[in-house]
PDB file of C-alpha atoms in Angstrom:
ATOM      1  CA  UNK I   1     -77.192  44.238  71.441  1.00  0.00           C
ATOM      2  CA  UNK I   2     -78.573  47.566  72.674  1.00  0.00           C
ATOM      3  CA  UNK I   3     -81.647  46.974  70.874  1.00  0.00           C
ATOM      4  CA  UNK I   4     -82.533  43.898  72.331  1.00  0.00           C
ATOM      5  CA  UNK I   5     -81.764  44.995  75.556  1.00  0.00           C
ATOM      6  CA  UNK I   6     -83.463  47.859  75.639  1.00  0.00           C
ATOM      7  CA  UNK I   7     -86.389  45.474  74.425  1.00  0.00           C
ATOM      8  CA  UNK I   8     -86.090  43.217  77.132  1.00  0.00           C
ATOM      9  CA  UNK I   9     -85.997  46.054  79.879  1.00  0.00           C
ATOM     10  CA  UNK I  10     -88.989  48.244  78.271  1.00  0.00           C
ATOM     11  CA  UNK I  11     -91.592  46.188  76.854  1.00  0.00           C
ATOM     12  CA  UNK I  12     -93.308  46.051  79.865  1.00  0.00           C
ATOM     13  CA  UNK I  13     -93.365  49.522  80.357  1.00  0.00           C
ATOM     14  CA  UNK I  14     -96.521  51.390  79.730  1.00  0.00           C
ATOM     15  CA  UNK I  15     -96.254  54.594  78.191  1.00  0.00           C
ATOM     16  CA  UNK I  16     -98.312  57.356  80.152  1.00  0.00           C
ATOM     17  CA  UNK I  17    -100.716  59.629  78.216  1.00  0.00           C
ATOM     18  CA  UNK I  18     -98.373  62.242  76.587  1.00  0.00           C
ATOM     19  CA  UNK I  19     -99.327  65.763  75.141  1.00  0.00           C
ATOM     20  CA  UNK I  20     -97.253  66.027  71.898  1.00  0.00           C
ATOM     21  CA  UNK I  21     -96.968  69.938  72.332  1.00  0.00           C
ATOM     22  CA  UNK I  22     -98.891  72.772  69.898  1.00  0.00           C
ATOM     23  CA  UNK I  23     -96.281  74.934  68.227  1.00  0.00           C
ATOM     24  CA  UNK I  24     -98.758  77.884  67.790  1.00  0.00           C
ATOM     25  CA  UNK I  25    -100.020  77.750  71.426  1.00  0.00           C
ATOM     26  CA  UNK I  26     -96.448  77.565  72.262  1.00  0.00           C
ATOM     27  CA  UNK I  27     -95.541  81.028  70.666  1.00  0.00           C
ATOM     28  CA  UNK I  28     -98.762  82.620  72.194  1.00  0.00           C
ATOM     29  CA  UNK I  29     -96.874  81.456  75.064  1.00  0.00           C
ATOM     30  CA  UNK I  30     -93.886  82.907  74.609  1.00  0.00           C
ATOM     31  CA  UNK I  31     -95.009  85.912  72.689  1.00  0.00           C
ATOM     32  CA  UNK I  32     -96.406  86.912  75.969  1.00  0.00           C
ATOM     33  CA  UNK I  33     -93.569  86.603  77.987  1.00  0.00           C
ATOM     34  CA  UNK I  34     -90.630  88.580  77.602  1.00  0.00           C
ATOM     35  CA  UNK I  35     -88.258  86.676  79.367  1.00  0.00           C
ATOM     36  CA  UNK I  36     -89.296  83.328  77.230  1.00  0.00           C
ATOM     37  CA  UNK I  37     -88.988  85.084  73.931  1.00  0.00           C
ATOM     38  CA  UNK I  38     -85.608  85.923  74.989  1.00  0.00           C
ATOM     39  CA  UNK I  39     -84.420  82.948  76.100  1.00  0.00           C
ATOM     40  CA  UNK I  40     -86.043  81.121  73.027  1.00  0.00           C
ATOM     41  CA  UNK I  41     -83.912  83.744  70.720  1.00  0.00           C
ATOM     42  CA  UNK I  42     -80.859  82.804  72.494  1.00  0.00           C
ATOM     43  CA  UNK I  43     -81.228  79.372  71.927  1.00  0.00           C
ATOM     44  CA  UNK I  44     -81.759  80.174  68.283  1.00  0.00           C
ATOM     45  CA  UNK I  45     -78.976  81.823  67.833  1.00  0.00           C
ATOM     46  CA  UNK I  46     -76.757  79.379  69.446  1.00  0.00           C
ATOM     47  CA  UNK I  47     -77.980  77.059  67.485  1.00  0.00           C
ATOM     48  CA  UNK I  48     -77.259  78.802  64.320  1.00  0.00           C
ATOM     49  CA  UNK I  49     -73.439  78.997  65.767  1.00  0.00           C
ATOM     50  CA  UNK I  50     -73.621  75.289  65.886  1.00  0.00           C
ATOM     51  CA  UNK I  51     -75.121  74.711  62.414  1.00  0.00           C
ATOM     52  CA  UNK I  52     -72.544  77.421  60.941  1.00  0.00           C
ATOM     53  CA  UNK I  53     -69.185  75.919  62.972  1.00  0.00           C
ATOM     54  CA  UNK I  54     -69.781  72.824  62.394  1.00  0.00           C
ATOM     55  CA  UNK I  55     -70.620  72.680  58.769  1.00  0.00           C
ATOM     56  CA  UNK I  56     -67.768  75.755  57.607  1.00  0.00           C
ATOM     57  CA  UNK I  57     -65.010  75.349  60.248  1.00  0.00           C
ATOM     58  CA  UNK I  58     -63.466  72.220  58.520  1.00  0.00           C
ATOM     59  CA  UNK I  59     -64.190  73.497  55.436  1.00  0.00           C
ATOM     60  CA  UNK I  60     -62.047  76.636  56.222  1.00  0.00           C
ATOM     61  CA  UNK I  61     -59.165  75.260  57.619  1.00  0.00           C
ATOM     62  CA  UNK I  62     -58.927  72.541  54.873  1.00  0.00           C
ATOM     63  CA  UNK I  63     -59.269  75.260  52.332  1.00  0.00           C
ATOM     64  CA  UNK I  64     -56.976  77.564  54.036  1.00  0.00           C
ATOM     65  CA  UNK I  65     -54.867  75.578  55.805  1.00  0.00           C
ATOM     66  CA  UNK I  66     -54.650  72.180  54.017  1.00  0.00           C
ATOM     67  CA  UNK I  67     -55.274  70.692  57.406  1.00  0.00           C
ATOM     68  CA  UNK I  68     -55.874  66.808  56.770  1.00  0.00           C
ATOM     69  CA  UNK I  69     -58.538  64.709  58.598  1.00  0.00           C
ATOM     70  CA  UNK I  70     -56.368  63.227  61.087  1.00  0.00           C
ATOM     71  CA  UNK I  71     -55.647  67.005  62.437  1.00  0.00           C
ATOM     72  CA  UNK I  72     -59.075  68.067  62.162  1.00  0.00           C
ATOM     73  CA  UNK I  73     -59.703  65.142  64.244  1.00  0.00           C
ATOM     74  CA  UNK I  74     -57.283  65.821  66.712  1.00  0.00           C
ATOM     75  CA  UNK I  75     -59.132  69.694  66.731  1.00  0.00           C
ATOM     76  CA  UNK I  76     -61.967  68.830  67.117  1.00  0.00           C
ATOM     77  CA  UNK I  77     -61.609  66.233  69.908  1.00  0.00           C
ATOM     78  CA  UNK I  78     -59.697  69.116  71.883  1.00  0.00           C
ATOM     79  CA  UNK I  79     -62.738  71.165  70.572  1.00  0.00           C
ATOM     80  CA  UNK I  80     -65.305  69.505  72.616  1.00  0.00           C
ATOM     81  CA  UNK I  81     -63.920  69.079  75.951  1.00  0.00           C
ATOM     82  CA  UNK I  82     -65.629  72.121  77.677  1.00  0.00           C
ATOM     83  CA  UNK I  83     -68.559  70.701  77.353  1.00  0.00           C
ATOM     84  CA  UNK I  84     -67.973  67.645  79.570  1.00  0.00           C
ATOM     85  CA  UNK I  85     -65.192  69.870  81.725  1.00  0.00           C
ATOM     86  CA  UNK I  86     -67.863  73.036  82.300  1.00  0.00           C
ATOM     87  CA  UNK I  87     -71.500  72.484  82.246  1.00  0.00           C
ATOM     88  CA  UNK I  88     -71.614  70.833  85.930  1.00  0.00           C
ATOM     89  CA  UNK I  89     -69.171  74.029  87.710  1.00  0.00           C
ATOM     90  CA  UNK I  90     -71.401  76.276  85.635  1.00  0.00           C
ATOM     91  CA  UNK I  91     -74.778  75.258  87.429  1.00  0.00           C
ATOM     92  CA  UNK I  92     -73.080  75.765  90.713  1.00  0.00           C
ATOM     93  CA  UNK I  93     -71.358  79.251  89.732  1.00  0.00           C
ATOM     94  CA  UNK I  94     -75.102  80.267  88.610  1.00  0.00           C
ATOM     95  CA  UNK I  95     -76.178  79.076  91.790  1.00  0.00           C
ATOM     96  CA  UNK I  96     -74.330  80.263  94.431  1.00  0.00           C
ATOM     97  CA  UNK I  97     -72.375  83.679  92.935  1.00  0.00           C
ATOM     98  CA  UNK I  98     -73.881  84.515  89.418  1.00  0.00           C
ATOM     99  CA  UNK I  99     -76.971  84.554  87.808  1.00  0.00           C
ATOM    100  CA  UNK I 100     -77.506  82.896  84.375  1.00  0.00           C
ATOM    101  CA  UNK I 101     -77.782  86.558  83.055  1.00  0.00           C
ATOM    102  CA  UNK I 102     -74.283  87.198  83.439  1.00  0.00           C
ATOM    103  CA  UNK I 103     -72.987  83.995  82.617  1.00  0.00           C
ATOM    104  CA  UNK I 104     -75.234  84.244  79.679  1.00  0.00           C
ATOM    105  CA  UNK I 105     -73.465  87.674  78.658  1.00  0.00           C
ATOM    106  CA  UNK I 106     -70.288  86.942  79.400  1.00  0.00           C
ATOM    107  CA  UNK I 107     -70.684  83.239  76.909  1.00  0.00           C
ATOM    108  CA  UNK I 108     -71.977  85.501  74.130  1.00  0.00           C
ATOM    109  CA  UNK I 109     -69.259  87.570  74.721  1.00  0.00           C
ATOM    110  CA  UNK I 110     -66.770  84.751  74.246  1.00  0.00           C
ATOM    111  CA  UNK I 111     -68.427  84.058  71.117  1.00  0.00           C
ATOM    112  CA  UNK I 112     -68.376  86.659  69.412  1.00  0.00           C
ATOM    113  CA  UNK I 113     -64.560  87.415  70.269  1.00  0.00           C
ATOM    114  CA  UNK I 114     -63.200  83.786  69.225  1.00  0.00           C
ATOM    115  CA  UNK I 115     -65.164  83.294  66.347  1.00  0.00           C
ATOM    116  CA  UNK I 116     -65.246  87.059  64.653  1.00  0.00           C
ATOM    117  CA  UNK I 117     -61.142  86.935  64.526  1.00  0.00           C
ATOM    118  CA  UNK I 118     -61.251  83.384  63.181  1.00  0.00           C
ATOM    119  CA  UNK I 119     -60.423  84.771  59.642  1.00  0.00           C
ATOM    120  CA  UNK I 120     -57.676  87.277  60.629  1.00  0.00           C
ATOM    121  CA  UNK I 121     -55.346  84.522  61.765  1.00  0.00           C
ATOM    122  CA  UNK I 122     -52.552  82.897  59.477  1.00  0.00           C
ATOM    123  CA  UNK I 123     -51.381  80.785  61.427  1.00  0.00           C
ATOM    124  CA  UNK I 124     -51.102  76.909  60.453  1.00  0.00           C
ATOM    125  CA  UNK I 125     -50.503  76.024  63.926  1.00  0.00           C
ATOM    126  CA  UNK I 126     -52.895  72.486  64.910  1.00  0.00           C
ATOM    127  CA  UNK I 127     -52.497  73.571  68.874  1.00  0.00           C
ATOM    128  CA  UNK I 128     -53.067  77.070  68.268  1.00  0.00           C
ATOM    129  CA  UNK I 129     -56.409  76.344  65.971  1.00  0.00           C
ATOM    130  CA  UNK I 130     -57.255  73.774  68.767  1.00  0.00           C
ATOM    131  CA  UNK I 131     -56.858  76.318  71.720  1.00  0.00           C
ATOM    132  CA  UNK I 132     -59.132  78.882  69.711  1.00  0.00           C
ATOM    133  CA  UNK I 133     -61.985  76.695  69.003  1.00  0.00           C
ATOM    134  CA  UNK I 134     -62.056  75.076  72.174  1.00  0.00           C
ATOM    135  CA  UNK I 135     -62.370  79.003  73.487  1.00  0.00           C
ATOM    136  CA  UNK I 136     -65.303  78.747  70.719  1.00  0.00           C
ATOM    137  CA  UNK I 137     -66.581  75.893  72.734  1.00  0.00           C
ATOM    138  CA  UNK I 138     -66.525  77.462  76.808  1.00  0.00           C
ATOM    139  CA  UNK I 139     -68.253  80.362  75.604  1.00  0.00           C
ATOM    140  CA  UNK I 140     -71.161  78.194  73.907  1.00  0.00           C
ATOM    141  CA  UNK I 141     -71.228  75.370  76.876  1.00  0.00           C
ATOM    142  CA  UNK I 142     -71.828  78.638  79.275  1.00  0.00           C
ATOM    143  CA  UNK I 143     -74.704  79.434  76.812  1.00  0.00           C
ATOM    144  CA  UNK I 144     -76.086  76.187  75.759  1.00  0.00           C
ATOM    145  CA  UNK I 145     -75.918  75.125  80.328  1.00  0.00           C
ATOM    146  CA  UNK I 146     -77.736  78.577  81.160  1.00  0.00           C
ATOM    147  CA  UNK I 147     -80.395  79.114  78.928  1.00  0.00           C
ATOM    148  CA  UNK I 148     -81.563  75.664  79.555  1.00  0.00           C
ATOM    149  CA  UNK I 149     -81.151  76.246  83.085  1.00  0.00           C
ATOM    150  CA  UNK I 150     -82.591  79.554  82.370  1.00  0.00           C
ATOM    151  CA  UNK I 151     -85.989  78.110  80.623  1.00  0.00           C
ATOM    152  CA  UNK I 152     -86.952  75.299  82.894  1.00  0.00           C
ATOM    153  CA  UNK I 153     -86.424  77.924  85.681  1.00  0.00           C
ATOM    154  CA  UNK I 154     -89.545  79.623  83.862  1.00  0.00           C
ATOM    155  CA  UNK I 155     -91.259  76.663  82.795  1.00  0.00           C
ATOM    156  CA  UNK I 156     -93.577  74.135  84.559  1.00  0.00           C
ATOM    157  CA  UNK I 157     -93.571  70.526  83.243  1.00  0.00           C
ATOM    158  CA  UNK I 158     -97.196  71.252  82.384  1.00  0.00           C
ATOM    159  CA  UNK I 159     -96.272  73.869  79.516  1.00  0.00           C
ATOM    160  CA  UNK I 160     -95.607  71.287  77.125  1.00  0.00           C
ATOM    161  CA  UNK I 161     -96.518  73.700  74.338  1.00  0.00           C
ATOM    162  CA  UNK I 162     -93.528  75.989  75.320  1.00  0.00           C
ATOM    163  CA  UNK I 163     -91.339  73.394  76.071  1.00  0.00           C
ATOM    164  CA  UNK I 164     -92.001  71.871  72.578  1.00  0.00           C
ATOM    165  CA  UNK I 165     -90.944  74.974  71.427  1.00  0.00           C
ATOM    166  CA  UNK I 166     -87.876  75.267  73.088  1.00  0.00           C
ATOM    167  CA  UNK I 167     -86.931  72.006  71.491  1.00  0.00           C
ATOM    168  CA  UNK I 168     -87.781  73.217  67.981  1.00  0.00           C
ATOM    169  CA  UNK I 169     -85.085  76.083  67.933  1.00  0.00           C
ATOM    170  CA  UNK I 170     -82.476  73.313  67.116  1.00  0.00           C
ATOM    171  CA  UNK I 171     -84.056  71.853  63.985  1.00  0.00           C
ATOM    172  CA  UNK I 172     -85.251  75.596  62.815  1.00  0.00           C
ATOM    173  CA  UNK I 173     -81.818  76.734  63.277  1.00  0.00           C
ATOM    174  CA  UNK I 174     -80.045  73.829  61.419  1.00  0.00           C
ATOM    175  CA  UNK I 175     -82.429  74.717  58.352  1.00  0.00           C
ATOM    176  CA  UNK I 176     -82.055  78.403  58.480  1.00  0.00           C
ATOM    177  CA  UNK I 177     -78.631  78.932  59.011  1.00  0.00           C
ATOM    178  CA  UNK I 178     -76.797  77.346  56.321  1.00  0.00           C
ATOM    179  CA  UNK I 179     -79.271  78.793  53.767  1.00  0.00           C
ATOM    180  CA  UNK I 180     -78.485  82.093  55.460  1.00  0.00           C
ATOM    181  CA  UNK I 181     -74.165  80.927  55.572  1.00  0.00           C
ATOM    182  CA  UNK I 182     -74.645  80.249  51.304  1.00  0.00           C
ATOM    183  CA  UNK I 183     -75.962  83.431  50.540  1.00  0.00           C
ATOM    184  CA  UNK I 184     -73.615  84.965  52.389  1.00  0.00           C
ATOM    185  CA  UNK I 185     -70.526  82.606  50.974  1.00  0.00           C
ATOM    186  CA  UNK I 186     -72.049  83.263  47.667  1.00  0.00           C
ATOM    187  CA  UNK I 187     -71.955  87.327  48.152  1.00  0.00           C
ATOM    188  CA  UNK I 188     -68.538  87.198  49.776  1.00  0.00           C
ATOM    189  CA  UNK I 189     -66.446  85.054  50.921  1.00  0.00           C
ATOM    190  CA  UNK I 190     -66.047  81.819  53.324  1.00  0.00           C
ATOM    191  CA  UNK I 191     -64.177  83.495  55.794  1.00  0.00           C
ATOM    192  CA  UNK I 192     -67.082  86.496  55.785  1.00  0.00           C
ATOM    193  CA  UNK I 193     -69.319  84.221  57.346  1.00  0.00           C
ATOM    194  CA  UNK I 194     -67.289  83.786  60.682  1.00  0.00           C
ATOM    195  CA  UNK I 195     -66.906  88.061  61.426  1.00  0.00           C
ATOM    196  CA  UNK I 196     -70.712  87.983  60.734  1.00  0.00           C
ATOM    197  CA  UNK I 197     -71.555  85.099  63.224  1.00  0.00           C
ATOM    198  CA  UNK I 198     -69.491  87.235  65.507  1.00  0.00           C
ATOM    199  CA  UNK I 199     -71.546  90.357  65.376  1.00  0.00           C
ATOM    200  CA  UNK I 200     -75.326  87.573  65.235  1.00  0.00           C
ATOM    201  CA  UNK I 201     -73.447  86.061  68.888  1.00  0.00           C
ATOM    202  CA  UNK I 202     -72.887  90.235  69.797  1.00  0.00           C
ATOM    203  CA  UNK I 203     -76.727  90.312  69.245  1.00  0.00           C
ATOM    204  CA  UNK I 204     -76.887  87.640  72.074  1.00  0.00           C
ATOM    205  CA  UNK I 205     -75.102  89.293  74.410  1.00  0.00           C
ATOM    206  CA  UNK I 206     -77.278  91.802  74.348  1.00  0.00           C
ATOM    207  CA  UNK I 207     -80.588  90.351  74.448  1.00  0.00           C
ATOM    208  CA  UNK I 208     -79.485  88.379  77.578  1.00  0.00           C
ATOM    209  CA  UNK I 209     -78.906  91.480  79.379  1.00  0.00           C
ATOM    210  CA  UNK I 210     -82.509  92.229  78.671  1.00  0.00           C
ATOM    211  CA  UNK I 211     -83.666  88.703  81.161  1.00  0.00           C
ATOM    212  CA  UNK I 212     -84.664  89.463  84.746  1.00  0.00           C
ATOM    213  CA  UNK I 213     -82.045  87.743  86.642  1.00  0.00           C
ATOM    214  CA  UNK I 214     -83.549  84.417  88.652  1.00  0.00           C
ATOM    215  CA  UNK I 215     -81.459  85.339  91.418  1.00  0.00           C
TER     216      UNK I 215
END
């Protein structure tokens, strides 16, 4: 049904000429400004938070914690409210009182607290695993809302090189990261993986104190 109907609204639609973006002219890009190769790293690395949580998390509490599906479920549902609670609030914080800098810190921050103590807790608790990785989940809707707020700050819709970059951090991330997660699994442990993504969200923090502030 959504098919057809987005068929009968768009077929008479004609598509403007579109540049598809150049990946290398996009890094020249970037390479040349600071504050984009920052920003561009942070999404990175958020992205490589994603890709790790979302593929080990359930794996670690089912291993550890014999949770079954219909409390991961439960989690995870809990898990993903910030996003549709924060991200609006957040623009108007950045607005009016911070800058995304700080809110960019302070996410990173958040980050690296909730997930580097992940594997020092024992307790089976559903709520208390739900309340920790939905703390997971404010500090990485304050990233993922202010260094897209961030970019397109520093970015003209004519830059469709850079912005074609800025969309390629997901995708480079996702195949990185868990080749990055299995040597790491393989070396140590499961549970290593979630200090070390603590210390990689650490590294955030600090390269966002390196942006000049838009305010």
């Amino acid at each position: 049904a959504a098919l057809l109907a987005a068929n009968r609204f768009t077929k008479h639609i004609s598509l403007p000429h579109t540049h598809r973006g150049n990946l290398w002219k996009g890094l020249i890009q970037a390479w040349h400004n600071k504050n984009l190769r920052v920003v561009l790293s942070l999404v990175f690395l958020l992205n490589v938070f994603f890709a790790w949580m979302i593929i080990y998390t359930p794996l670690y509490l089912q291993t550890r914690f014999n949770f079954d599906f219909e409390t991961l479920g439960l989690i995870f549902s809990i898990m993903i409210v910030p996003y549709l609670l924060l991200e609006y609030p957040l623009g108007r914080i950045a607005d009016k009182w911070l800058g995304e800098k700080e809110l960019l810190i302070g996410g990173f921050t958040i980050l690296a607290i909730t997930v580097g103590i992940i594997p020092v807790i024992n307790n089976r608790s559903w709520v208390m695993w739900a309340g920790l990785l939905f703390a997971t989940r404010v500090g990485a809707a304050i990233v993922e809302s202010m260094s897209a707020t961030y970019f397109y700050k520093k970015t003209e819709a004519q830059e469709a090189d850079v912005i074609a970059l800025f969309r390629d951090m997901r995708p480079l991330a996702y195949l990185l990261a868990p080749l990055a997660a299995s040597l790491v699994i393989s070396k140590l442990s499961l549970g290593a993986i979630f200090p070390i993504l603590g210390a990689i969200m650490l590294v955030g923090a600090f390269l966002s104190s390196r942006l000049k502030d838009t305010r």
